[in-house]
Amino acid sequence: MFEKKVVVITGGGTGIGAEAARQFVAKGARVLIVGRRAGVLENTAAAIDSSGERIATLASDVSDPTTAERAVALAEERFGGVDILLNNAGVFTPKPFLEHTPADFDRVVGIILKGKFFMAQAAAKAMIKRGGGVIVHTGSMWAERAVTATPSSAYSAANAGVHAMVRNLAVELAPYNIRINAVAPAVVETPVYNTFLTDEQVKQVLPTFNAFHPLGRNGQPADVVAAILFFASPEASWITGTVLPVDGGVMASR
């Protein structure tokens, strides 16, 4: 399905990004995964394609706009261009509003909103040279719904900006044959929870969120990637500016 396509994935070392990289490569694409931890990226890439012919890595922080330029340049150098961008990098640490500091606010907004903004800008410029392309953002249910158990004002605000950016860029980039959409997941079982919980806490806490979803279970990376692959495929060629809940029915139960 994605033969001869070049895909750039931010946050590609683990979770949704890693599963997307695996599936894109399996379906014929060449993929560049971007993330902060070189070792994690290299291990993921080796597990997907030990030859290194269809996957490359870039260890860099997406909150630095030069990362976007470097990623696009590397994709063009290794694989010839950029056709698809999965803007997936994020950070999630529940924190009460009254406890936020300027530093942690800047970190959240820098990775989620600023990072996606400038990565999309750099990728779009490269896509124009190819005659078009597709951008898919990983947004969040938390941008649309507050959850008492996970106070996330900065995270929610940043992702609300991402959702707004989808609508704006859909209009601006349509003349260049570039489509942009987003998925908005609820609780998906990825390593992000290990960034603020111990392994034992993750085992205890995550199952308590199953009932939060009307379908009765937390999401898995593959659940979200199925929607991402659809948006990236020719089957979605008349869809742009859409934020799709991939949330086990949470938004429907408001």
PDB file of C-alpha atoms in Angstrom:
ATOM      1  CA  MET A   1       0.000   0.000   0.000  1.00  0.00           C
ATOM      2  CA  PHE A   2       2.854   2.394   0.786  1.00  0.00           C
ATOM      3  CA  GLU A   3       5.443   1.209  -1.717  1.00  0.00           C
ATOM      4  CA  LYS A   4       7.875   3.983  -2.692  1.00  0.00           C
ATOM      5  CA  LYS A   5       6.492   6.260   0.041  1.00  0.00           C
ATOM      6  CA  VAL A   6       8.823   7.958   2.518  1.00  0.00           C
ATOM      7  CA  VAL A   7       7.481   8.405   6.038  1.00  0.00           C
ATOM      8  CA  VAL A   8       8.851  10.529   8.871  1.00  0.00           C
ATOM      9  CA  ILE A   9       7.634   9.598  12.352  1.00  0.00           C
ATOM     10  CA  THR A  10       8.363  11.675  15.436  1.00  0.00           C
ATOM     11  CA  GLY A  11       8.229   9.894  18.760  1.00  0.00           C
ATOM     12  CA  GLY A  12       9.076   6.803  16.747  1.00  0.00           C
ATOM     13  CA  GLY A  13      11.025   4.847  19.338  1.00  0.00           C
ATOM     14  CA  THR A  14       8.186   3.387  21.382  1.00  0.00           C
ATOM     15  CA  GLY A  15       4.429   3.029  21.636  1.00  0.00           C
ATOM     16  CA  ILE A  16       2.248   4.317  18.822  1.00  0.00           C
ATOM     17  CA  GLY A  17       5.206   5.674  16.846  1.00  0.00           C
ATOM     18  CA  ALA A  18       7.112   2.387  16.916  1.00  0.00           C
ATOM     19  CA  GLU A  19       4.038   0.381  15.934  1.00  0.00           C
ATOM     20  CA  ALA A  20       3.366   2.799  13.082  1.00  0.00           C
ATOM     21  CA  ALA A  21       6.964   2.454  11.876  1.00  0.00           C
ATOM     22  CA  ARG A  22       6.676  -1.328  11.949  1.00  0.00           C
ATOM     23  CA  GLN A  23       3.456  -1.330   9.939  1.00  0.00           C
ATOM     24  CA  PHE A  24       4.566   1.271   7.406  1.00  0.00           C
ATOM     25  CA  VAL A  25       7.758  -0.713   6.695  1.00  0.00           C
ATOM     26  CA  ALA A  26       5.763  -3.944   6.448  1.00  0.00           C
ATOM     27  CA  LYS A  27       3.563  -2.268   3.843  1.00  0.00           C
ATOM     28  CA  GLY A  28       6.495  -1.161   1.690  1.00  0.00           C
ATOM     29  CA  ALA A  29       7.437   2.301   2.975  1.00  0.00           C
ATOM     30  CA  ARG A  30      10.831   3.652   3.926  1.00  0.00           C
ATOM     31  CA  VAL A  31      10.749   5.263   7.328  1.00  0.00           C
ATOM     32  CA  LEU A  32      12.736   7.758   9.387  1.00  0.00           C
ATOM     33  CA  ILE A  33      11.996   7.609  13.105  1.00  0.00           C
ATOM     34  CA  VAL A  34      12.825  10.625  15.254  1.00  0.00           C
ATOM     35  CA  GLY A  35      13.122  10.762  19.035  1.00  0.00           C
ATOM     36  CA  ARG A  36      15.245  11.947  21.931  1.00  0.00           C
ATOM     37  CA  ARG A  37      16.905   8.636  22.878  1.00  0.00           C
ATOM     38  CA  ALA A  38      19.381   7.256  20.349  1.00  0.00           C
ATOM     39  CA  GLY A  39      19.581   3.808  21.926  1.00  0.00           C
ATOM     40  CA  VAL A  40      15.817   3.318  21.945  1.00  0.00           C
ATOM     41  CA  LEU A  41      15.556   4.409  18.322  1.00  0.00           C
ATOM     42  CA  GLU A  42      18.356   2.095  17.235  1.00  0.00           C
ATOM     43  CA  ASN A  43      16.813  -0.893  19.032  1.00  0.00           C
ATOM     44  CA  THR A  44      13.420  -0.203  17.476  1.00  0.00           C
ATOM     45  CA  ALA A  45      14.907   0.210  14.011  1.00  0.00           C
ATOM     46  CA  ALA A  46      16.900  -3.013  14.316  1.00  0.00           C
ATOM     47  CA  ALA A  47      13.802  -4.933  15.378  1.00  0.00           C
ATOM     48  CA  ILE A  48      11.854  -3.618  12.384  1.00  0.00           C
ATOM     49  CA  ASP A  49      14.551  -3.948   9.700  1.00  0.00           C
ATOM     50  CA  SER A  50      17.906  -5.308  10.783  1.00  0.00           C
ATOM     51  CA  SER A  51      19.384  -4.486   7.371  1.00  0.00           C
ATOM     52  CA  GLY A  52      18.773  -0.776   7.899  1.00  0.00           C
ATOM     53  CA  GLU A  53      17.772  -0.425   4.263  1.00  0.00           C
ATOM     54  CA  ARG A  54      14.188   0.657   4.910  1.00  0.00           C
ATOM     55  CA  ILE A  55      14.545   2.523   8.199  1.00  0.00           C
ATOM     56  CA  ALA A  56      16.744   5.285   9.553  1.00  0.00           C
ATOM     57  CA  THR A  57      16.943   7.132  12.872  1.00  0.00           C
ATOM     58  CA  LEU A  58      17.524  10.664  14.105  1.00  0.00           C
ATOM     59  CA  ALA A  59      18.080  11.352  17.798  1.00  0.00           C
ATOM     60  CA  SER A  60      16.984  14.927  18.469  1.00  0.00           C
ATOM     61  CA  ASP A  61      14.485  16.977  20.477  1.00  0.00           C
ATOM     62  CA  VAL A  62      11.469  18.057  18.414  1.00  0.00           C
ATOM     63  CA  SER A  63      10.960  21.144  20.580  1.00  0.00           C
ATOM     64  CA  ASP A  64      14.031  22.540  18.804  1.00  0.00           C
ATOM     65  CA  PRO A  65      12.819  23.725  15.366  1.00  0.00           C
ATOM     66  CA  THR A  66      16.147  22.771  13.791  1.00  0.00           C
ATOM     67  CA  THR A  67      15.210  19.128  14.429  1.00  0.00           C
ATOM     68  CA  ALA A  68      12.500  19.431  11.782  1.00  0.00           C
ATOM     69  CA  GLU A  69      14.976  20.741   9.224  1.00  0.00           C
ATOM     70  CA  ARG A  70      17.448  17.981  10.058  1.00  0.00           C
ATOM     71  CA  ALA A  71      14.789  15.283   9.843  1.00  0.00           C
ATOM     72  CA  VAL A  72      13.603  16.392   6.434  1.00  0.00           C
ATOM     73  CA  ALA A  73      17.171  16.731   5.149  1.00  0.00           C
ATOM     74  CA  LEU A  74      17.997  13.208   6.350  1.00  0.00           C
ATOM     75  CA  ALA A  75      14.846  11.735   4.813  1.00  0.00           C
ATOM     76  CA  GLU A  76      15.684  13.388   1.512  1.00  0.00           C
ATOM     77  CA  GLU A  77      19.294  12.219   1.682  1.00  0.00           C
ATOM     78  CA  ARG A  78      18.527   8.610   2.624  1.00  0.00           C
ATOM     79  CA  PHE A  79      15.239   8.014   0.821  1.00  0.00           C
ATOM     80  CA  GLY A  80      14.689  10.829  -1.675  1.00  0.00           C
ATOM     81  CA  GLY A  81      12.016  12.989  -0.052  1.00  0.00           C
ATOM     82  CA  VAL A  82       9.049  13.088   2.318  1.00  0.00           C
ATOM     83  CA  ASP A  83       5.562  11.837   1.443  1.00  0.00           C
ATOM     84  CA  ILE A  84       3.986  11.225   4.853  1.00  0.00           C
ATOM     85  CA  LEU A  85       4.581  12.788   8.253  1.00  0.00           C
ATOM     86  CA  LEU A  86       3.291  11.204  11.436  1.00  0.00           C
ATOM     87  CA  ASN A  87       3.643  13.986  13.995  1.00  0.00           C
ATOM     88  CA  ASN A  88       3.478  11.746  17.043  1.00  0.00           C
ATOM     89  CA  ALA A  89       5.999  13.008  19.619  1.00  0.00           C
ATOM     90  CA  GLY A  90       4.477  13.948  22.942  1.00  0.00           C
ATOM     91  CA  VAL A  91       4.874  14.024  26.693  1.00  0.00           C
ATOM     92  CA  PHE A  92       2.276  13.304  29.378  1.00  0.00           C
ATOM     93  CA  THR A  93       2.648  13.928  33.093  1.00  0.00           C
ATOM     94  CA  PRO A  94      -0.556  14.663  35.024  1.00  0.00           C
ATOM     95  CA  LYS A  95      -0.021  17.747  37.182  1.00  0.00           C
ATOM     96  CA  PRO A  96      -2.445  20.101  38.935  1.00  0.00           C
ATOM     97  CA  PHE A  97      -2.819  23.517  37.322  1.00  0.00           C
ATOM     98  CA  LEU A  98      -1.683  25.363  40.458  1.00  0.00           C
ATOM     99  CA  GLU A  99       1.590  23.412  40.509  1.00  0.00           C
ATOM    100  CA  HIS A 100       2.718  24.082  36.948  1.00  0.00           C
ATOM    101  CA  THR A 101       5.934  26.047  36.512  1.00  0.00           C
ATOM    102  CA  PRO A 102       7.005  28.031  33.444  1.00  0.00           C
ATOM    103  CA  ALA A 103       9.687  25.417  32.787  1.00  0.00           C
ATOM    104  CA  ASP A 104       7.387  22.392  32.689  1.00  0.00           C
ATOM    105  CA  PHE A 105       4.739  24.351  30.758  1.00  0.00           C
ATOM    106  CA  ASP A 106       7.345  25.259  28.136  1.00  0.00           C
ATOM    107  CA  ARG A 107       8.442  21.618  27.932  1.00  0.00           C
ATOM    108  CA  VAL A 108       4.903  20.340  27.320  1.00  0.00           C
ATOM    109  CA  VAL A 109       3.984  23.016  24.793  1.00  0.00           C
ATOM    110  CA  GLY A 110       7.413  22.857  23.166  1.00  0.00           C
ATOM    111  CA  ILE A 111       7.201  19.144  22.417  1.00  0.00           C
ATOM    112  CA  ILE A 112       3.502  18.820  21.637  1.00  0.00           C
ATOM    113  CA  LEU A 113       2.563  22.061  19.885  1.00  0.00           C
ATOM    114  CA  LYS A 114       5.732  23.852  18.829  1.00  0.00           C
ATOM    115  CA  GLY A 115       7.346  20.587  17.785  1.00  0.00           C
ATOM    116  CA  LYS A 116       4.390  19.531  15.653  1.00  0.00           C
ATOM    117  CA  PHE A 117       4.053  23.009  14.135  1.00  0.00           C
ATOM    118  CA  PHE A 118       7.597  23.284  12.831  1.00  0.00           C
ATOM    119  CA  MET A 119       7.855  19.616  11.860  1.00  0.00           C
ATOM    120  CA  ALA A 120       4.709  20.035   9.765  1.00  0.00           C
ATOM    121  CA  GLN A 121       6.118  23.205   8.216  1.00  0.00           C
ATOM    122  CA  ALA A 122       9.393  21.564   7.211  1.00  0.00           C
ATOM    123  CA  ALA A 123       7.653  18.441   5.923  1.00  0.00           C
ATOM    124  CA  ALA A 124       5.117  20.448   3.927  1.00  0.00           C
ATOM    125  CA  LYS A 125       7.902  22.301   2.121  1.00  0.00           C
ATOM    126  CA  ALA A 126       9.429  18.955   1.178  1.00  0.00           C
ATOM    127  CA  MET A 127       6.054  17.525   0.138  1.00  0.00           C
ATOM    128  CA  ILE A 128       5.407  20.417  -2.218  1.00  0.00           C
ATOM    129  CA  LYS A 129       8.483  19.327  -4.165  1.00  0.00           C
ATOM    130  CA  ARG A 130       6.918  15.837  -4.467  1.00  0.00           C
ATOM    131  CA  GLY A 131       3.551  17.175  -5.659  1.00  0.00           C
ATOM    132  CA  GLY A 132       1.705  16.595  -2.385  1.00  0.00           C
ATOM    133  CA  GLY A 133       1.645  14.507   0.756  1.00  0.00           C
ATOM    134  CA  VAL A 134      -0.083  13.604   3.988  1.00  0.00           C
ATOM    135  CA  ILE A 135       0.372  14.823   7.558  1.00  0.00           C
ATOM    136  CA  VAL A 136      -1.197  12.990  10.482  1.00  0.00           C
ATOM    137  CA  HIS A 137      -0.999  14.398  14.004  1.00  0.00           C
ATOM    138  CA  THR A 138      -1.418  12.406  17.176  1.00  0.00           C
ATOM    139  CA  GLY A 139      -3.697  14.661  19.199  1.00  0.00           C
ATOM    140  CA  SER A 140      -5.570  13.675  22.330  1.00  0.00           C
ATOM    141  CA  MET A 141      -8.978  13.110  23.868  1.00  0.00           C
ATOM    142  CA  TRP A 142      -7.705  15.305  26.732  1.00  0.00           C
ATOM    143  CA  ALA A 143      -7.870  18.275  24.345  1.00  0.00           C
ATOM    144  CA  GLU A 144     -11.643  17.842  24.279  1.00  0.00           C
ATOM    145  CA  ARG A 145     -12.466  16.499  27.727  1.00  0.00           C
ATOM    146  CA  ALA A 146     -11.115  17.178  31.219  1.00  0.00           C
ATOM    147  CA  VAL A 147     -10.473  14.088  33.347  1.00  0.00           C
ATOM    148  CA  THR A 148     -10.429  14.587  37.116  1.00  0.00           C
ATOM    149  CA  ALA A 149      -8.139  11.610  37.713  1.00  0.00           C
ATOM    150  CA  THR A 150      -5.483  13.061  35.399  1.00  0.00           C
ATOM    151  CA  PRO A 151      -5.231  16.851  35.797  1.00  0.00           C
ATOM    152  CA  SER A 152      -3.607  17.898  32.535  1.00  0.00           C
ATOM    153  CA  SER A 153      -4.237  21.575  31.826  1.00  0.00           C
ATOM    154  CA  ALA A 154      -0.969  22.234  29.977  1.00  0.00           C
ATOM    155  CA  TYR A 155      -1.149  18.953  28.060  1.00  0.00           C
ATOM    156  CA  SER A 156      -4.787  19.591  27.130  1.00  0.00           C
ATOM    157  CA  ALA A 157      -4.104  23.164  26.052  1.00  0.00           C
ATOM    158  CA  ALA A 158      -1.178  22.080  23.872  1.00  0.00           C
ATOM    159  CA  ASN A 159      -3.219  19.369  22.175  1.00  0.00           C
ATOM    160  CA  ALA A 160      -6.155  21.730  21.670  1.00  0.00           C
ATOM    161  CA  GLY A 161      -3.683  23.844  19.715  1.00  0.00           C
ATOM    162  CA  VAL A 162      -2.741  20.777  17.685  1.00  0.00           C
ATOM    163  CA  HIS A 163      -6.397  20.138  16.847  1.00  0.00           C
ATOM    164  CA  ALA A 164      -6.856  23.779  15.783  1.00  0.00           C
ATOM    165  CA  MET A 165      -3.710  23.562  13.668  1.00  0.00           C
ATOM    166  CA  VAL A 166      -5.203  20.605  11.766  1.00  0.00           C
ATOM    167  CA  ARG A 167      -8.142  22.702  10.632  1.00  0.00           C
ATOM    168  CA  ASN A 168      -6.010  25.702   9.694  1.00  0.00           C
ATOM    169  CA  LEU A 169      -3.372  23.738   7.811  1.00  0.00           C
ATOM    170  CA  ALA A 170      -6.010  21.719   5.983  1.00  0.00           C
ATOM    171  CA  VAL A 171      -7.200  24.938   4.358  1.00  0.00           C
ATOM    172  CA  GLU A 172      -3.751  26.426   3.755  1.00  0.00           C
ATOM    173  CA  LEU A 173      -2.138  23.285   2.375  1.00  0.00           C
ATOM    174  CA  ALA A 174      -5.005  21.964   0.236  1.00  0.00           C
ATOM    175  CA  PRO A 175      -3.828  23.917  -2.851  1.00  0.00           C
ATOM    176  CA  TYR A 176      -0.555  21.984  -2.631  1.00  0.00           C
ATOM    177  CA  ASN A 177      -2.340  18.599  -2.514  1.00  0.00           C
ATOM    178  CA  ILE A 178      -1.316  18.091   1.126  1.00  0.00           C
ATOM    179  CA  ARG A 179      -3.904  16.577   3.443  1.00  0.00           C
ATOM    180  CA  ILE A 180      -3.741  16.898   7.236  1.00  0.00           C
ATOM    181  CA  ASN A 181      -5.768  15.038   9.852  1.00  0.00           C
ATOM    182  CA  ALA A 182      -5.376  13.909  13.446  1.00  0.00           C
ATOM    183  CA  VAL A 183      -6.258  11.019  15.712  1.00  0.00           C
ATOM    184  CA  ALA A 184      -7.355  11.785  19.273  1.00  0.00           C
ATOM    185  CA  PRO A 185      -6.734   8.746  21.487  1.00  0.00           C
ATOM    186  CA  ALA A 186      -7.980   8.149  25.007  1.00  0.00           C
ATOM    187  CA  VAL A 187      -5.984   5.850  27.323  1.00  0.00           C
ATOM    188  CA  VAL A 188      -3.583   3.811  25.208  1.00  0.00           C
ATOM    189  CA  GLU A 189      -1.219   1.407  26.926  1.00  0.00           C
ATOM    190  CA  THR A 190       2.215   2.731  25.946  1.00  0.00           C
ATOM    191  CA  PRO A 191       5.467   3.354  27.850  1.00  0.00           C
ATOM    192  CA  VAL A 192       4.476   6.998  28.448  1.00  0.00           C
ATOM    193  CA  TYR A 193       2.957   5.945  31.769  1.00  0.00           C
ATOM    194  CA  ASN A 194       6.323   4.600  32.904  1.00  0.00           C
ATOM    195  CA  THR A 195       7.674   8.146  32.745  1.00  0.00           C
ATOM    196  CA  PHE A 196       5.773   9.091  35.900  1.00  0.00           C
ATOM    197  CA  LEU A 197       4.756   5.733  37.426  1.00  0.00           C
ATOM    198  CA  THR A 198       6.798   2.734  38.533  1.00  0.00           C
ATOM    199  CA  ASP A 199       6.313  -0.577  36.728  1.00  0.00           C
ATOM    200  CA  GLU A 200       4.284  -1.854  39.663  1.00  0.00           C
ATOM    201  CA  GLN A 201       2.105   1.265  39.685  1.00  0.00           C
ATOM    202  CA  VAL A 202       1.474   0.911  35.959  1.00  0.00           C
ATOM    203  CA  LYS A 203       0.288  -2.678  36.504  1.00  0.00           C
ATOM    204  CA  GLN A 204      -2.064  -1.488  39.237  1.00  0.00           C
ATOM    205  CA  VAL A 205      -3.323   1.790  37.755  1.00  0.00           C
ATOM    206  CA  LEU A 206      -3.831   1.166  34.033  1.00  0.00           C
ATOM    207  CA  PRO A 207      -6.465  -1.584  34.466  1.00  0.00           C
ATOM    208  CA  THR A 208      -8.589   0.842  36.486  1.00  0.00           C
ATOM    209  CA  PHE A 209      -9.077   2.890  33.294  1.00  0.00           C
ATOM    210  CA  ASN A 210     -10.616   0.029  31.297  1.00  0.00           C
ATOM    211  CA  ALA A 211     -14.096   0.970  32.497  1.00  0.00           C
ATOM    212  CA  PHE A 212     -13.496   4.605  31.536  1.00  0.00           C
ATOM    213  CA  HIS A 213     -14.040   3.521  27.924  1.00  0.00           C
ATOM    214  CA  PRO A 214     -17.556   2.433  26.903  1.00  0.00           C
ATOM    215  CA  LEU A 215     -16.036  -0.438  24.921  1.00  0.00           C
ATOM    216  CA  GLY A 216     -14.612  -1.715  28.213  1.00  0.00           C
ATOM    217  CA  ARG A 217     -10.894  -1.681  27.575  1.00  0.00           C
ATOM    218  CA  ASN A 218      -7.881   0.581  27.198  1.00  0.00           C
ATOM    219  CA  GLY A 219      -6.473   1.085  23.741  1.00  0.00           C
ATOM    220  CA  GLN A 220      -3.374  -0.562  22.292  1.00  0.00           C
ATOM    221  CA  PRO A 221      -0.945   1.118  19.881  1.00  0.00           C
ATOM    222  CA  ALA A 222      -2.283  -0.957  16.980  1.00  0.00           C
ATOM    223  CA  ASP A 223      -5.786   0.447  17.560  1.00  0.00           C
ATOM    224  CA  VAL A 224      -4.524   3.968  16.909  1.00  0.00           C
ATOM    225  CA  VAL A 225      -2.179   2.981  14.094  1.00  0.00           C
ATOM    226  CA  ALA A 226      -5.076   1.471  12.151  1.00  0.00           C
ATOM    227  CA  ALA A 227      -6.642   4.937  11.962  1.00  0.00           C
ATOM    228  CA  ILE A 228      -3.293   6.564  11.144  1.00  0.00           C
ATOM    229  CA  LEU A 229      -2.700   4.186   8.241  1.00  0.00           C
ATOM    230  CA  PHE A 230      -6.176   4.929   6.888  1.00  0.00           C
ATOM    231  CA  PHE A 231      -5.558   8.690   6.970  1.00  0.00           C
ATOM    232  CA  ALA A 232      -2.184   8.192   5.269  1.00  0.00           C
ATOM    233  CA  SER A 233      -3.617   5.960   2.539  1.00  0.00           C
ATOM    234  CA  PRO A 234      -5.223   6.813  -0.812  1.00  0.00           C
ATOM    235  CA  GLU A 235      -8.521   5.578   0.660  1.00  0.00           C
ATOM    236  CA  ALA A 236      -8.684   8.854   2.613  1.00  0.00           C
ATOM    237  CA  SER A 237      -7.863  11.033  -0.393  1.00  0.00           C
ATOM    238  CA  TRP A 238     -10.960  13.213   0.141  1.00  0.00           C
ATOM    239  CA  ILE A 239     -10.529  13.668   3.896  1.00  0.00           C
ATOM    240  CA  THR A 240      -8.659  16.612   5.375  1.00  0.00           C
ATOM    241  CA  GLY A 241      -9.071  18.841   8.433  1.00  0.00           C
ATOM    242  CA  THR A 242     -10.517  16.028  10.556  1.00  0.00           C
ATOM    243  CA  VAL A 243      -9.790  15.133  14.185  1.00  0.00           C
ATOM    244  CA  LEU A 244     -10.918  11.539  14.686  1.00  0.00           C
ATOM    245  CA  PRO A 245     -11.606  10.217  18.206  1.00  0.00           C
ATOM    246  CA  VAL A 246      -9.927   6.837  18.620  1.00  0.00           C
ATOM    247  CA  ASP A 247     -11.028   6.403  22.190  1.00  0.00           C
ATOM    248  CA  GLY A 248     -13.183   3.354  22.799  1.00  0.00           C
ATOM    249  CA  GLY A 249     -16.292   5.541  22.810  1.00  0.00           C
ATOM    250  CA  VAL A 250     -15.260   8.088  25.460  1.00  0.00           C
ATOM    251  CA  MET A 251     -16.267  11.181  23.496  1.00  0.00           C
ATOM    252  CA  ALA A 252     -19.573   9.605  22.522  1.00  0.00           C
ATOM    253  CA  SER A 253     -20.411   9.183  26.214  1.00  0.00           C
ATOM    254  CA  ARG A 254     -20.139  12.876  27.136  1.00  0.00           C
TER     255      ARG A 254
END
